């Protein structure tokens, strides 16, 4: 299995983390895999023994989303947010808040998809309320988790392309 790219993580400002990855799939297919619950459940956070048990998506401005993962030893982790902007298939802006907050405040994620020659660059820019929140997240295994999820997303996209 080959992947179109690896995760790149940068810090554009004291409050932001930007992550990007190239996928070997058209933008419309990537957008679909990011927004359809039956597809999201196949890749988002489903590694290291975790499953995405709840995946609710109301993809419209003001609509909400809710994710709940179940993991080893009875671990349950939930998060939710609202859609601030939806421009299919190129941009989604959401708020983000975990049920048991592991960083202070709420974050805002701006996801953009840019297609070139049938490959799509996904960029997620997360804006935190404080430098302390951003720095705390940088010290967690967030990068490894996102990378594992995006690797699984690449597998899902590959399967969708052959269907």
Short mmCIF file of C-alpha atoms in Angstrom, two decimals:
data_model
loop_
_atom_site.label_atom_id
_atom_site.label_comp_id
_atom_site.label_asym_id
_atom_site.label_seq_id
_atom_site.Cartn_x
_atom_site.Cartn_y
_atom_site.Cartn_z
CA UNK A 1 0.00 0.00 0.00
CA UNK A 2 1.38 3.40 -0.91
CA UNK A 3 0.16 6.69 0.44
CA UNK A 4 0.23 9.97 -1.44
CA UNK A 5 1.90 11.77 1.41
CA UNK A 6 2.78 12.01 5.04
CA UNK A 7 1.42 14.37 7.63
CA UNK A 8 3.11 17.76 7.87
CA UNK A 9 2.58 19.72 11.09
CA UNK A 10 3.44 23.40 11.50
CA UNK A 11 2.65 26.22 13.93
CA UNK A 12 1.70 29.28 11.83
CA UNK A 13 1.12 31.41 14.94
CA UNK A 14 1.22 31.17 18.74
CA UNK A 15 -2.41 30.02 18.73
CA UNK A 16 -2.45 27.61 15.75
CA UNK A 17 -1.50 24.14 14.64
CA UNK A 18 -1.70 23.41 10.91
CA UNK A 19 -1.67 19.84 9.58
CA UNK A 20 -1.61 18.85 5.92
CA UNK A 21 -1.54 15.64 3.96
CA UNK A 22 -1.86 14.77 0.28
CA UNK A 23 -4.32 12.01 -0.66
CA UNK A 24 -4.37 10.15 -3.95
CA UNK A 25 -8.05 10.86 -4.57
CA UNK A 26 -10.19 13.62 -6.07
CA UNK A 27 -11.43 16.37 -3.77
CA UNK A 28 -15.08 15.35 -4.07
CA UNK A 29 -14.27 11.85 -2.81
CA UNK A 30 -12.18 13.19 0.10
CA UNK A 31 -15.00 15.57 1.03
CA UNK A 32 -17.45 12.67 0.99
CA UNK A 33 -15.19 10.57 3.26
CA UNK A 34 -14.96 13.51 5.68
CA UNK A 35 -18.69 14.21 5.88
CA UNK A 36 -20.66 10.97 5.54
CA UNK A 37 -21.04 9.22 8.91
CA UNK A 38 -20.82 5.71 7.43
CA UNK A 39 -17.41 6.63 5.95
CA UNK A 40 -16.12 8.73 8.88
CA UNK A 41 -16.72 5.74 11.19
CA UNK A 42 -14.24 3.75 9.09
CA UNK A 43 -11.25 6.06 9.64
CA UNK A 44 -11.62 8.80 12.30
CA UNK A 45 -9.76 7.72 15.43
CA UNK A 46 -10.28 4.01 14.78
CA UNK A 47 -6.82 2.77 15.72
CA UNK A 48 -5.11 1.37 18.81
CA UNK A 49 -8.28 -0.48 19.80
CA UNK A 50 -10.66 2.50 19.48
CA UNK A 51 -13.96 2.44 17.59
CA UNK A 52 -16.13 5.40 16.66
CA UNK A 53 -19.46 4.36 18.17
CA UNK A 54 -21.35 7.64 17.70
CA UNK A 55 -20.93 9.69 14.54
CA UNK A 56 -23.63 12.31 14.01
CA UNK A 57 -23.16 14.95 11.32
CA UNK A 58 -25.61 17.75 10.50
CA UNK A 59 -23.56 19.31 7.69
CA UNK A 60 -24.97 22.85 7.46
CA UNK A 61 -24.07 26.20 8.93
CA UNK A 62 -25.28 26.10 12.53
CA UNK A 63 -25.57 22.30 12.38
CA UNK A 64 -23.82 20.14 14.94
CA UNK A 65 -21.60 17.10 14.94
CA UNK A 66 -20.96 14.59 17.70
CA UNK A 67 -18.34 11.83 17.95
CA UNK A 68 -17.94 9.26 20.73
CA UNK A 69 -15.09 6.76 20.72
CA UNK A 70 -14.88 3.58 22.80
CA UNK A 71 -11.44 2.23 23.56
CA UNK A 72 -9.56 -0.37 25.52
CA UNK A 73 -10.32 -0.86 29.21
CA UNK A 74 -13.67 0.92 28.95
CA UNK A 75 -12.27 4.29 27.85
CA UNK A 76 -14.95 6.59 26.39
CA UNK A 77 -14.03 9.88 24.71
CA UNK A 78 -16.54 12.30 23.22
CA UNK A 79 -16.37 15.57 21.34
CA UNK A 80 -18.79 17.87 19.60
CA UNK A 81 -19.00 21.14 17.79
CA UNK A 82 -20.92 23.22 15.32
CA UNK A 83 -20.46 23.99 11.64
CA UNK A 84 -19.53 27.65 11.17
CA UNK A 85 -18.93 27.47 7.41
CA UNK A 86 -19.53 24.75 4.81
CA UNK A 87 -18.43 25.22 1.21
CA UNK A 88 -18.66 21.81 -0.46
CA UNK A 89 -16.30 20.31 -1.51
CA UNK A 90 -13.57 22.76 -0.55
CA UNK A 91 -13.89 24.13 2.99
CA UNK A 92 -15.40 23.35 6.38
CA UNK A 93 -15.03 25.47 9.53
CA UNK A 94 -16.12 23.97 12.86
CA UNK A 95 -15.84 24.53 16.57
CA UNK A 96 -14.38 21.74 18.69
CA UNK A 97 -14.94 20.86 22.34
CA UNK A 98 -14.19 17.58 24.11
CA UNK A 99 -16.58 16.22 26.74
CA UNK A 100 -13.70 15.90 29.18
CA UNK A 101 -11.60 18.78 28.03
CA UNK A 102 -7.92 17.88 27.88
CA UNK A 103 -6.98 21.40 26.80
CA UNK A 104 -8.49 24.69 28.00
CA UNK A 105 -11.20 26.38 25.99
CA UNK A 106 -12.74 25.68 22.64
CA UNK A 107 -10.90 25.39 19.32
CA UNK A 108 -11.90 26.34 15.79
CA UNK A 109 -10.84 24.08 12.94
CA UNK A 110 -10.63 25.23 9.34
CA UNK A 111 -10.36 22.36 6.89
CA UNK A 112 -9.54 23.04 3.25
CA UNK A 113 -9.27 20.69 0.29
CA UNK A 114 -7.29 21.61 -2.82
CA UNK A 115 -7.20 19.25 -5.81
CA UNK A 116 -4.45 19.11 -8.38
CA UNK A 117 -4.06 16.37 -10.99
CA UNK A 118 -6.52 14.07 -9.20
CA UNK A 119 -4.72 14.35 -5.85
CA UNK A 120 -6.10 16.33 -2.94
CA UNK A 121 -4.21 18.28 -0.31
CA UNK A 122 -6.14 18.34 2.96
CA UNK A 123 -5.09 21.12 5.33
CA UNK A 124 -6.54 21.42 8.82
CA UNK A 125 -5.72 24.60 10.73
CA UNK A 126 -6.77 24.53 14.38
CA UNK A 127 -6.99 27.83 16.27
CA UNK A 128 -6.85 27.56 20.07
CA UNK A 129 -7.98 30.12 22.64
CA UNK A 130 -4.49 30.46 24.13
CA UNK A 131 -0.84 29.68 23.49
CA UNK A 132 -0.95 27.43 26.55
CA UNK A 133 -3.74 25.33 25.03
CA UNK A 134 -1.90 25.05 21.72
CA UNK A 135 1.37 24.14 23.43
CA UNK A 136 -0.38 21.54 25.58
CA UNK A 137 -1.86 19.86 22.49
CA UNK A 138 1.57 19.85 20.81
CA UNK A 139 2.95 17.82 23.76
CA UNK A 140 0.29 15.10 23.40
CA UNK A 141 0.35 12.21 20.91
CA UNK A 142 -2.02 14.27 18.71
CA UNK A 143 0.31 14.04 15.72
CA UNK A 144 0.49 10.24 15.90
CA UNK A 145 -3.29 10.00 16.26
CA UNK A 146 -4.00 12.28 13.30
CA UNK A 147 -1.39 10.46 11.21
CA UNK A 148 -2.92 7.06 12.02
CA UNK A 149 -6.40 8.38 11.18
CA UNK A 150 -5.22 9.87 7.89
CA UNK A 151 -3.46 6.60 7.01
CA UNK A 152 -6.79 4.85 7.53
CA UNK A 153 -8.55 7.58 5.51
CA UNK A 154 -6.15 6.80 2.63
CA UNK A 155 -7.21 3.14 2.83
CA UNK A 156 -10.90 4.13 2.77
CA UNK A 157 -10.33 6.45 -0.20
CA UNK A 158 -8.48 3.71 -2.08
CA UNK A 159 -11.42 1.34 -1.53
CA UNK A 160 -13.92 4.02 -2.65
CA UNK A 161 -11.94 4.68 -5.83
CA UNK A 162 -12.16 1.02 -6.83
CA UNK A 163 -15.92 0.76 -6.12
#
